[in-house]
PDB file of N, CA and C in Angstrom:
ATOM      1  N   VAL O   1       0.838  -1.175   0.013  1.00  0.00           N
ATOM      2  CA  VAL O   1       0.019   0.020   0.006  1.00  0.00           C
ATOM      3  C   VAL O   1       0.889   1.246   0.014  1.00  0.00           C
ATOM      4  N   ILE O   2       0.625   2.126  -0.953  1.00  0.00           N
ATOM      5  CA  ILE O   2       1.380   3.370  -1.068  1.00  0.00           C
ATOM      6  C   ILE O   2       0.395   4.545  -1.097  1.00  0.00           C
ATOM      7  N   PRO O   3       0.611   5.560  -0.264  1.00  0.00           N
ATOM      8  CA  PRO O   3      -0.267   6.716  -0.337  1.00  0.00           C
ATOM      9  C   PRO O   3      -0.136   7.404  -1.692  1.00  0.00           C
ATOM     10  N   VAL O   4      -1.252   7.898  -2.206  1.00  0.00           N
ATOM     11  CA  VAL O   4      -1.269   8.573  -3.518  1.00  0.00           C
ATOM     12  C   VAL O   4      -1.836   9.974  -3.379  1.00  0.00           C
ATOM     13  N   ILE O   5      -1.120  10.930  -3.935  1.00  0.00           N
ATOM     14  CA  ILE O   5      -1.485  12.357  -3.917  1.00  0.00           C
ATOM     15  C   ILE O   5      -1.865  12.763  -5.344  1.00  0.00           C
ATOM     16  N   ASN O   6      -2.980  13.461  -5.478  1.00  0.00           N
ATOM     17  CA  ASN O   6      -3.376  13.987  -6.814  1.00  0.00           C
ATOM     18  C   ASN O   6      -2.475  15.176  -7.085  1.00  0.00           C
ATOM     19  N   LEU O   7      -1.494  14.996  -7.953  1.00  0.00           N
ATOM     20  CA  LEU O   7      -0.489  16.026  -8.212  1.00  0.00           C
ATOM     21  C   LEU O   7      -1.099  17.274  -8.800  1.00  0.00           C
ATOM     22  N   VAL O   8      -2.033  17.125  -9.716  1.00  0.00           N
ATOM     23  CA  VAL O   8      -2.651  18.306 -10.365  1.00  0.00           C
ATOM     24  C   VAL O   8      -3.345  19.177  -9.330  1.00  0.00           C
ATOM     25  N   GLU O   9      -4.096  18.564  -8.412  1.00  0.00           N
ATOM     26  CA  GLU O   9      -4.756  19.351  -7.361  1.00  0.00           C
ATOM     27  C   GLU O   9      -3.730  20.022  -6.452  1.00  0.00           C
ATOM     28  N   ARG O  10      -2.683  19.297  -6.100  1.00  0.00           N
ATOM     29  CA  ARG O  10      -1.687  19.786  -5.160  1.00  0.00           C
ATOM     30  C   ARG O  10      -0.946  21.016  -5.683  1.00  0.00           C
ATOM     31  N   ILE O  11      -0.588  21.013  -6.990  1.00  0.00           N
ATOM     32  CA  ILE O  11       0.148  22.125  -7.505  1.00  0.00           C
ATOM     33  C   ILE O  11      -0.747  23.242  -8.087  1.00  0.00           C
ATOM     34  N   GLY O  12      -2.087  23.051  -8.035  1.00  0.00           N
ATOM     35  CA  GLY O  12      -3.015  24.091  -8.482  1.00  0.00           C
ATOM     36  C   GLY O  12      -3.208  24.137  -9.946  1.00  0.00           C
ATOM     37  N   GLY O  13      -3.055  23.025 -10.609  1.00  0.00           N
ATOM     38  CA  GLY O  13      -3.289  22.985 -12.093  1.00  0.00           C
ATOM     39  C   GLY O  13      -4.750  22.748 -12.422  1.00  0.00           C
ATOM     40  N   ASP O  14      -5.035  22.552 -13.702  1.00  0.00           N
ATOM     41  CA  ASP O  14      -6.387  22.293 -14.207  1.00  0.00           C
ATOM     42  C   ASP O  14      -6.706  20.808 -13.994  1.00  0.00           C
ATOM     43  N   ASN O  15      -7.668  20.534 -13.131  1.00  0.00           N
ATOM     44  CA  ASN O  15      -7.999  19.176 -12.788  1.00  0.00           C
ATOM     45  C   ASN O  15      -9.390  18.825 -13.356  1.00  0.00           C
ATOM     46  N   THR O  16      -9.533  18.920 -14.710  1.00  0.00           N
ATOM     47  CA  THR O  16     -10.841  18.714 -15.325  1.00  0.00           C
ATOM     48  C   THR O  16     -11.107  17.302 -15.776  1.00  0.00           C
ATOM     49  N   LEU O  17     -10.124  16.406 -15.700  1.00  0.00           N
ATOM     50  CA  LEU O  17     -10.378  15.010 -16.118  1.00  0.00           C
ATOM     51  C   LEU O  17     -11.350  14.364 -15.134  1.00  0.00           C
ATOM     52  N   ALA O  18     -12.303  13.628 -15.671  1.00  0.00           N
ATOM     53  CA  ALA O  18     -13.253  12.922 -14.816  1.00  0.00           C
ATOM     54  C   ALA O  18     -12.525  11.726 -14.175  1.00  0.00           C
ATOM     55  N   LEU O  19     -13.059  11.242 -13.076  1.00  0.00           N
ATOM     56  CA  LEU O  19     -12.448  10.135 -12.390  1.00  0.00           C
ATOM     57  C   LEU O  19     -12.367   8.899 -13.246  1.00  0.00           C
ATOM     58  N   SER O  20     -13.244   8.774 -14.243  1.00  0.00           N
ATOM     59  CA  SER O  20     -13.244   7.590 -15.129  1.00  0.00           C
ATOM     60  C   SER O  20     -12.182   7.677 -16.208  1.00  0.00           C
ATOM     61  N   ASP O  21     -11.625   8.896 -16.475  1.00  0.00           N
ATOM     62  CA  ASP O  21     -10.562   9.039 -17.447  1.00  0.00           C
ATOM     63  C   ASP O  21      -9.309   8.352 -16.972  1.00  0.00           C
ATOM     64  N   GLN O  22      -8.467   7.966 -17.930  1.00  0.00           N
ATOM     65  CA  GLN O  22      -7.253   7.238 -17.579  1.00  0.00           C
ATOM     66  C   GLN O  22      -6.256   8.161 -16.817  1.00  0.00           C
ATOM     67  N   ARG O  23      -5.731   7.675 -15.724  1.00  0.00           N
ATOM     68  CA  ARG O  23      -4.710   8.355 -14.960  1.00  0.00           C
ATOM     69  C   ARG O  23      -3.568   7.421 -14.723  1.00  0.00           C
ATOM     70  N   TRP O  24      -2.441   7.956 -14.304  1.00  0.00           N
ATOM     71  CA  TRP O  24      -1.257   7.186 -14.004  1.00  0.00           C
ATOM     72  C   TRP O  24      -0.789   7.528 -12.596  1.00  0.00           C
ATOM     73  N   ALA O  25      -0.160   6.553 -11.955  1.00  0.00           N
ATOM     74  CA  ALA O  25       0.465   6.831 -10.629  1.00  0.00           C
ATOM     75  C   ALA O  25       1.959   6.758 -10.824  1.00  0.00           C
ATOM     76  N   LEU O  26       2.642   7.866 -10.564  1.00  0.00           N
ATOM     77  CA  LEU O  26       4.060   7.937 -10.613  1.00  0.00           C
ATOM     78  C   LEU O  26       4.565   7.714  -9.190  1.00  0.00           C
ATOM     79  N   ILE O  27       5.348   6.679  -8.994  1.00  0.00           N
ATOM     80  CA  ILE O  27       5.827   6.331  -7.652  1.00  0.00           C
ATOM     81  C   ILE O  27       7.246   6.870  -7.503  1.00  0.00           C
ATOM     82  N   ALA O  28       7.466   7.612  -6.367  1.00  0.00           N
ATOM     83  CA  ALA O  28       8.786   8.200  -6.134  1.00  0.00           C
ATOM     84  C   ALA O  28       9.133   8.028  -4.663  1.00  0.00           C
ATOM     85  N   GLN O  29      10.388   8.005  -4.372  1.00  0.00           N
ATOM     86  CA  GLN O  29      10.919   7.924  -3.014  1.00  0.00           C
ATOM     87  C   GLN O  29      11.063   9.357  -2.533  1.00  0.00           C
ATOM     88  N   VAL O  30      10.291   9.738  -1.493  1.00  0.00           N
ATOM     89  CA  VAL O  30      10.327  11.114  -0.983  1.00  0.00           C
ATOM     90  C   VAL O  30      10.580  11.013   0.496  1.00  0.00           C
ATOM     91  N   GLN O  31      11.671  11.587   0.950  1.00  0.00           N
ATOM     92  CA  GLN O  31      12.068  11.544   2.366  1.00  0.00           C
ATOM     93  C   GLN O  31      11.973  10.118   2.875  1.00  0.00           C
ATOM     94  N   GLU O  32      12.539   9.182   2.128  1.00  0.00           N
ATOM     95  CA  GLU O  32      12.676   7.778   2.504  1.00  0.00           C
ATOM     96  C   GLU O  32      11.333   7.023   2.532  1.00  0.00           C
ATOM     97  N   SER O  33      10.274   7.609   1.954  1.00  0.00           N
ATOM     98  CA  SER O  33       8.972   6.943   1.927  1.00  0.00           C
ATOM     99  C   SER O  33       8.505   6.874   0.489  1.00  0.00           C
ATOM    100  N   PRO O  34       7.926   5.721   0.079  1.00  0.00           N
ATOM    101  CA  PRO O  34       7.364   5.647  -1.255  1.00  0.00           C
ATOM    102  C   PRO O  34       6.037   6.420  -1.292  1.00  0.00           C
ATOM    103  N   ILE O  35       5.904   7.313  -2.286  1.00  0.00           N
ATOM    104  CA  ILE O  35       4.702   8.135  -2.430  1.00  0.00           C
ATOM    105  C   ILE O  35       4.264   8.029  -3.891  1.00  0.00           C
ATOM    106  N   GLY O  36       2.948   7.846  -4.129  1.00  0.00           N
ATOM    107  CA  GLY O  36       2.396   7.861  -5.457  1.00  0.00           C
ATOM    108  C   GLY O  36       1.847   9.226  -5.776  1.00  0.00           C
ATOM    109  N   PHE O  37       2.085   9.681  -6.985  1.00  0.00           N
ATOM    110  CA  PHE O  37       1.540  10.961  -7.458  1.00  0.00           C
ATOM    111  C   PHE O  37       0.657  10.668  -8.660  1.00  0.00           C
ATOM    112  N   LEU O  38      -0.630  10.969  -8.534  1.00  0.00           N
ATOM    113  CA  LEU O  38      -1.575  10.762  -9.607  1.00  0.00           C
ATOM    114  C   LEU O  38      -1.369  11.840 -10.680  1.00  0.00           C
ATOM    115  N   VAL O  39      -1.107  11.412 -11.921  1.00  0.00           N
ATOM    116  CA  VAL O  39      -0.824  12.341 -13.024  1.00  0.00           C
ATOM    117  C   VAL O  39      -1.740  11.992 -14.210  1.00  0.00           C
ATOM    118  N   ASP O  40      -1.905  12.949 -15.089  1.00  0.00           N
ATOM    119  CA  ASP O  40      -2.743  12.732 -16.250  1.00  0.00           C
ATOM    120  C   ASP O  40      -2.089  11.868 -17.336  1.00  0.00           C
ATOM    121  N   ALA O  41      -0.785  11.977 -17.456  1.00  0.00           N
ATOM    122  CA  ALA O  41      -0.104  11.252 -18.535  1.00  0.00           C
ATOM    123  C   ALA O  41       1.380  11.080 -18.151  1.00  0.00           C
ATOM    124  N   VAL O  42       1.988  10.068 -18.744  1.00  0.00           N
ATOM    125  CA  VAL O  42       3.398   9.825 -18.619  1.00  0.00           C
ATOM    126  C   VAL O  42       3.931   9.670 -20.028  1.00  0.00           C
ATOM    127  N   THR O  43       4.950  10.459 -20.389  1.00  0.00           N
ATOM    128  CA  THR O  43       5.482  10.327 -21.733  1.00  0.00           C
ATOM    129  C   THR O  43       6.742   9.489 -21.744  1.00  0.00           C
ATOM    130  N   ARG O  44       7.747   9.914 -21.012  1.00  0.00           N
ATOM    131  CA  ARG O  44       8.991   9.130 -20.945  1.00  0.00           C
ATOM    132  C   ARG O  44       9.817   9.652 -19.777  1.00  0.00           C
ATOM    133  N   ILE O  45      10.801   8.858 -19.365  1.00  0.00           N
ATOM    134  CA  ILE O  45      11.713   9.276 -18.295  1.00  0.00           C
ATOM    135  C   ILE O  45      12.869   9.990 -18.948  1.00  0.00           C
ATOM    136  N   VAL O  46      13.211  11.152 -18.391  1.00  0.00           N
ATOM    137  CA  VAL O  46      14.290  11.960 -18.903  1.00  0.00           C
ATOM    138  C   VAL O  46      15.313  12.164 -17.792  1.00  0.00           C
ATOM    139  N   LYS O  47      16.557  11.804 -18.056  1.00  0.00           N
ATOM    140  CA  LYS O  47      17.621  12.037 -17.104  1.00  0.00           C
ATOM    141  C   LYS O  47      18.274  13.371 -17.388  1.00  0.00           C
ATOM    142  N   ILE O  48      18.381  14.232 -16.387  1.00  0.00           N
ATOM    143  CA  ILE O  48      19.020  15.520 -16.534  1.00  0.00           C
ATOM    144  C   ILE O  48      19.982  15.741 -15.387  1.00  0.00           C
ATOM    145  N   ASP O  49      21.051  16.490 -15.692  1.00  0.00           N
ATOM    146  CA  ASP O  49      22.008  16.867 -14.637  1.00  0.00           C
ATOM    147  C   ASP O  49      21.454  18.044 -13.856  1.00  0.00           C
ATOM    148  N   THR O  50      21.793  18.113 -12.567  1.00  0.00           N
ATOM    149  CA  THR O  50      21.337  19.194 -11.720  1.00  0.00           C
ATOM    150  C   THR O  50      21.747  20.552 -12.295  1.00  0.00           C
ATOM    151  N   GLU O  51      22.891  20.622 -12.954  1.00  0.00           N
ATOM    152  CA  GLU O  51      23.380  21.904 -13.479  1.00  0.00           C
ATOM    153  C   GLU O  51      22.472  22.410 -14.621  1.00  0.00           C
ATOM    154  N   MET O  52      21.687  21.530 -15.227  1.00  0.00           N
ATOM    155  CA  MET O  52      20.789  21.925 -16.331  1.00  0.00           C
ATOM    156  C   MET O  52      19.500  22.601 -15.843  1.00  0.00           C
ATOM    157  N   ILE O  53      19.243  22.548 -14.546  1.00  0.00           N
ATOM    158  CA  ILE O  53      18.026  23.139 -13.986  1.00  0.00           C
ATOM    159  C   ILE O  53      18.212  24.623 -13.801  1.00  0.00           C
ATOM    160  N   LEU O  54      17.352  25.395 -14.447  1.00  0.00           N
ATOM    161  CA  LEU O  54      17.408  26.869 -14.418  1.00  0.00           C
ATOM    162  C   LEU O  54      16.216  27.389 -13.644  1.00  0.00           C
ATOM    163  N   PRO O  55      16.300  28.649 -13.144  1.00  0.00           N
ATOM    164  CA  PRO O  55      15.150  29.232 -12.478  1.00  0.00           C
ATOM    165  C   PRO O  55      13.946  29.297 -13.457  1.00  0.00           C
ATOM    166  N   ALA O  56      12.743  29.053 -12.919  1.00  0.00           N
ATOM    167  CA  ALA O  56      11.525  29.075 -13.741  1.00  0.00           C
ATOM    168  C   ALA O  56      11.168  30.504 -14.145  1.00  0.00           C
ATOM    169  N   PRO O  57      10.758  30.699 -15.408  1.00  0.00           N
ATOM    170  CA  PRO O  57      10.284  32.025 -15.835  1.00  0.00           C
ATOM    171  C   PRO O  57       9.009  32.419 -15.065  1.00  0.00           C
ATOM    172  N   ASP O  58       8.810  33.719 -14.928  1.00  0.00           N
ATOM    173  CA  ASP O  58       7.624  34.243 -14.210  1.00  0.00           C
ATOM    174  C   ASP O  58       6.307  33.731 -14.827  1.00  0.00           C
ATOM    175  N   LEU O  59       6.279  33.525 -16.103  1.00  0.00           N
ATOM    176  CA  LEU O  59       5.064  33.034 -16.804  1.00  0.00           C
ATOM    177  C   LEU O  59       4.633  31.682 -16.223  1.00  0.00           C
ATOM    178  N   ILE O  60       5.572  30.802 -15.959  1.00  0.00           N
ATOM    179  CA  ILE O  60       5.267  29.508 -15.404  1.00  0.00           C
ATOM    180  C   ILE O  60       4.876  29.621 -13.951  1.00  0.00           C
ATOM    181  N   LEU O  61       5.529  30.452 -13.204  1.00  0.00           N
ATOM    182  CA  LEU O  61       5.272  30.619 -11.801  1.00  0.00           C
ATOM    183  C   LEU O  61       3.926  31.257 -11.533  1.00  0.00           C
ATOM    184  N   ALA O  62       3.428  32.061 -12.455  1.00  0.00           N
ATOM    185  CA  ALA O  62       2.177  32.810 -12.230  1.00  0.00           C
ATOM    186  C   ALA O  62       0.970  31.909 -12.099  1.00  0.00           C
ATOM    187  N   GLY O  63       0.896  30.787 -12.844  1.00  0.00           N
ATOM    188  CA  GLY O  63      -0.312  29.984 -12.854  1.00  0.00           C
ATOM    189  C   GLY O  63      -0.315  28.814 -11.886  1.00  0.00           C
ATOM    190  N   LEU O  64       0.795  28.522 -11.279  1.00  0.00           N
ATOM    191  CA  LEU O  64       0.895  27.336 -10.369  1.00  0.00           C
ATOM    192  C   LEU O  64       1.359  27.775  -8.993  1.00  0.00           C
ATOM    193  N   ARG O  65       1.198  26.918  -8.061  1.00  0.00           N
ATOM    194  CA  ARG O  65       1.725  27.179  -6.732  1.00  0.00           C
ATOM    195  C   ARG O  65       3.232  27.028  -6.782  1.00  0.00           C
ATOM    196  N   ASN O  66       3.941  28.128  -6.888  1.00  0.00           N
ATOM    197  CA  ASN O  66       5.344  28.086  -7.227  1.00  0.00           C
ATOM    198  C   ASN O  66       6.244  27.536  -6.130  1.00  0.00           C
ATOM    199  N   GLN O  67       5.772  27.317  -4.884  1.00  0.00           N
ATOM    200  CA  GLN O  67       6.629  26.753  -3.879  1.00  0.00           C
ATOM    201  C   GLN O  67       7.037  25.320  -4.178  1.00  0.00           C
ATOM    202  N   TYR O  68       6.333  24.670  -5.133  1.00  0.00           N
ATOM    203  CA  TYR O  68       6.653  23.295  -5.504  1.00  0.00           C
ATOM    204  C   TYR O  68       7.610  23.194  -6.686  1.00  0.00           C
ATOM    205  N   ILE O  69       7.871  24.321  -7.358  1.00  0.00           N
ATOM    206  CA  ILE O  69       8.666  24.303  -8.568  1.00  0.00           C
ATOM    207  C   ILE O  69      10.162  24.548  -8.237  1.00  0.00           C
ATOM    208  N   ARG O  70      10.965  23.590  -8.585  1.00  0.00           N
ATOM    209  CA  ARG O  70      12.422  23.763  -8.386  1.00  0.00           C
ATOM    210  C   ARG O  70      13.042  24.599  -9.494  1.00  0.00           C
ATOM    211  N   GLY O  71      12.543  24.414 -10.714  1.00  0.00           N
ATOM    212  CA  GLY O  71      13.085  25.175 -11.851  1.00  0.00           C
ATOM    213  C   GLY O  71      12.589  24.530 -13.134  1.00  0.00           C
ATOM    214  N   VAL O  72      13.268  24.880 -14.250  1.00  0.00           N
ATOM    215  CA  VAL O  72      12.912  24.332 -15.531  1.00  0.00           C
ATOM    216  C   VAL O  72      14.216  23.836 -16.216  1.00  0.00           C
ATOM    217  N   CYS O  73      14.045  22.977 -17.163  1.00  0.00           N
ATOM    218  CA  CYS O  73      15.154  22.424 -17.928  1.00  0.00           C
ATOM    219  C   CYS O  73      14.781  22.446 -19.404  1.00  0.00           C
ATOM    220  N   ASP O  74      15.610  23.058 -20.186  1.00  0.00           N
ATOM    221  CA  ASP O  74      15.381  23.134 -21.645  1.00  0.00           C
ATOM    222  C   ASP O  74      15.959  21.884 -22.317  1.00  0.00           C
ATOM    223  N   THR O  75      15.088  21.098 -22.928  1.00  0.00           N
ATOM    224  CA  THR O  75      15.522  19.860 -23.576  1.00  0.00           C
ATOM    225  C   THR O  75      15.191  19.926 -25.077  1.00  0.00           C
ATOM    226  N   GLU O  76      15.627  18.941 -25.795  1.00  0.00           N
ATOM    227  CA  GLU O  76      15.306  18.918 -27.250  1.00  0.00           C
ATOM    228  C   GLU O  76      13.822  18.779 -27.509  1.00  0.00           C
ATOM    229  N   LYS O  77      13.081  18.264 -26.554  1.00  0.00           N
ATOM    230  CA  LYS O  77      11.624  18.105 -26.712  1.00  0.00           C
ATOM    231  C   LYS O  77      10.843  19.316 -26.175  1.00  0.00           C
ATOM    232  N   GLY O  78      11.544  20.291 -25.572  1.00  0.00           N
ATOM    233  CA  GLY O  78      10.857  21.463 -25.045  1.00  0.00           C
ATOM    234  C   GLY O  78      11.234  21.721 -23.603  1.00  0.00           C
ATOM    235  N   LEU O  79      10.556  22.644 -23.025  1.00  0.00           N
ATOM    236  CA  LEU O  79      10.831  23.083 -21.637  1.00  0.00           C
ATOM    237  C   LEU O  79      10.143  22.114 -20.645  1.00  0.00           C
ATOM    238  N   LEU O  80      10.894  21.582 -19.718  1.00  0.00           N
ATOM    239  CA  LEU O  80      10.356  20.741 -18.679  1.00  0.00           C
ATOM    240  C   LEU O  80      10.319  21.456 -17.339  1.00  0.00           C
ATOM    241  N   MET O  81       9.232  21.345 -16.608  1.00  0.00           N
ATOM    242  CA  MET O  81       9.147  21.893 -15.268  1.00  0.00           C
ATOM    243  C   MET O  81       9.642  20.842 -14.297  1.00  0.00           C
ATOM    244  N   VAL O  82      10.559  21.237 -13.401  1.00  0.00           N
ATOM    245  CA  VAL O  82      11.111  20.323 -12.401  1.00  0.00           C
ATOM    246  C   VAL O  82      10.504  20.654 -11.083  1.00  0.00           C
ATOM    247  N   LEU O  83       9.841  19.659 -10.466  1.00  0.00           N
ATOM    248  CA  LEU O  83       9.177  19.848  -9.182  1.00  0.00           C
ATOM    249  C   LEU O  83      10.079  19.415  -8.048  1.00  0.00           C
ATOM    250  N   GLU O  84       9.896  20.050  -6.914  1.00  0.00           N
ATOM    251  CA  GLU O  84      10.634  19.694  -5.666  1.00  0.00           C
ATOM    252  C   GLU O  84       9.670  18.799  -4.887  1.00  0.00           C
ATOM    253  N   LEU O  85       9.826  17.470  -5.025  1.00  0.00           N
ATOM    254  CA  LEU O  85       8.871  16.519  -4.434  1.00  0.00           C
ATOM    255  C   LEU O  85       8.792  16.620  -2.918  1.00  0.00           C
ATOM    256  N   ASP O  86       9.892  16.962  -2.286  1.00  0.00           N
ATOM    257  CA  ASP O  86       9.898  17.083  -0.812  1.00  0.00           C
ATOM    258  C   ASP O  86       8.942  18.141  -0.343  1.00  0.00           C
ATOM    259  N   ARG O  87       8.630  19.142  -1.163  1.00  0.00           N
ATOM    260  CA  ARG O  87       7.761  20.259  -0.776  1.00  0.00           C
ATOM    261  C   ARG O  87       6.272  19.974  -1.017  1.00  0.00           C
ATOM    262  N   LEU O  88       5.955  18.859  -1.682  1.00  0.00           N
ATOM    263  CA  LEU O  88       4.577  18.576  -2.014  1.00  0.00           C
ATOM    264  C   LEU O  88       3.711  18.142  -0.831  1.00  0.00           C
ATOM    265  N   LEU O  89       4.357  17.699   0.239  1.00  0.00           N
ATOM    266  CA  LEU O  89       3.627  17.285   1.416  1.00  0.00           C
ATOM    267  C   LEU O  89       4.039  18.128   2.615  1.00  0.00           C
ATOM    268  N   LEU O  90       3.088  18.382   3.459  1.00  0.00           N
ATOM    269  CA  LEU O  90       3.344  19.083   4.708  1.00  0.00           C
ATOM    270  C   LEU O  90       4.102  18.149   5.676  1.00  0.00           C
ATOM    271  N   ASP O  91       4.783  18.728   6.645  1.00  0.00           N
ATOM    272  CA  ASP O  91       5.507  17.915   7.637  1.00  0.00           C
ATOM    273  C   ASP O  91       4.544  16.966   8.360  1.00  0.00           C
ATOM    274  N   GLU O  92       3.357  17.412   8.662  1.00  0.00           N
ATOM    275  CA  GLU O  92       2.387  16.551   9.326  1.00  0.00           C
ATOM    276  C   GLU O  92       1.988  15.370   8.451  1.00  0.00           C
ATOM    277  N   GLU O  93       1.877  15.613   7.127  1.00  0.00           N
ATOM    278  CA  GLU O  93       1.575  14.500   6.197  1.00  0.00           C
ATOM    279  C   GLU O  93       2.680  13.512   6.148  1.00  0.00           C
ATOM    280  N   PHE O  94       3.927  13.938   6.148  1.00  0.00           N
ATOM    281  CA  PHE O  94       5.078  13.010   6.149  1.00  0.00           C
ATOM    282  C   PHE O  94       5.109  12.208   7.439  1.00  0.00           C
ATOM    283  N   LYS O  95       4.803  12.847   8.561  1.00  0.00           N
ATOM    284  CA  LYS O  95       4.771  12.129   9.854  1.00  0.00           C
ATOM    285  C   LYS O  95       3.685  11.040   9.835  1.00  0.00           C
ATOM    286  N   GLU O  96       2.518  11.364   9.294  1.00  0.00           N
ATOM    287  CA  GLU O  96       1.444  10.363   9.236  1.00  0.00           C
ATOM    288  C   GLU O  96       1.822   9.212   8.320  1.00  0.00           C
ATOM    289  N   ILE O  97       2.449   9.512   7.211  1.00  0.00           N
ATOM    290  CA  ILE O  97       2.886   8.436   6.302  1.00  0.00           C
ATOM    291  C   ILE O  97       3.903   7.521   6.957  1.00  0.00           C
ATOM    292  N   ARG O  98       4.805   8.064   7.677  1.00  0.00           N
ATOM    293  CA  ARG O  98       5.827   7.252   8.402  1.00  0.00           C
ATOM    294  C   ARG O  98       5.189   6.388   9.491  1.00  0.00           C
ATOM    295  N   ARG O  99       4.092   6.866  10.031  1.00  0.00           N
ATOM    296  CA  ARG O  99       3.398   6.073  11.088  1.00  0.00           C
ATOM    297  C   ARG O  99       2.658   4.875  10.486  1.00  0.00           C
ATOM    298  N   MET O 100       2.289   4.969   9.197  1.00  0.00           N
ATOM    299  CA  MET O 100       1.542   3.897   8.532  1.00  0.00           C
ATOM    300  C   MET O 100       2.452   2.796   8.078  1.00  0.00           C
ATOM    301  N   LYS O 101       3.110   2.081   8.633  1.00  0.00           N
ATOM    302  CA  LYS O 101       4.039   1.031   8.224  1.00  0.00           C
ATOM    303  C   LYS O 101       3.617   0.285   6.971  1.00  0.00           C
ATOM    304  N   PHE O 102       4.160   0.685   5.825  1.00  0.00           N
ATOM    305  CA  PHE O 102       3.834   0.044   4.557  1.00  0.00           C
ATOM    306  C   PHE O 102       4.642  -1.173   4.324  1.00  0.00           C
TER     307      PHE O 102
END
């Protein structure tokens, strides 16, 4: 059992997909705990070096809750937004997850 967070709701994006529409769960290790993030789509995994992450432009920060955005990375496929997964949960939420022995 892995806790799952609706990523679109958490970052303040457009959450118009109905519950019956296809969704994906992206599983990540966050503060030593496995967490699932519900996302609308998964295209591919991209490996980037930390040095490639640049500050996000104001245009991107304006529409989302910017405390979750680490920066952006310009790739051959376009601009990628890099999220800071540790910031997606409150300290109380992390404590509760740790108490739930998965």
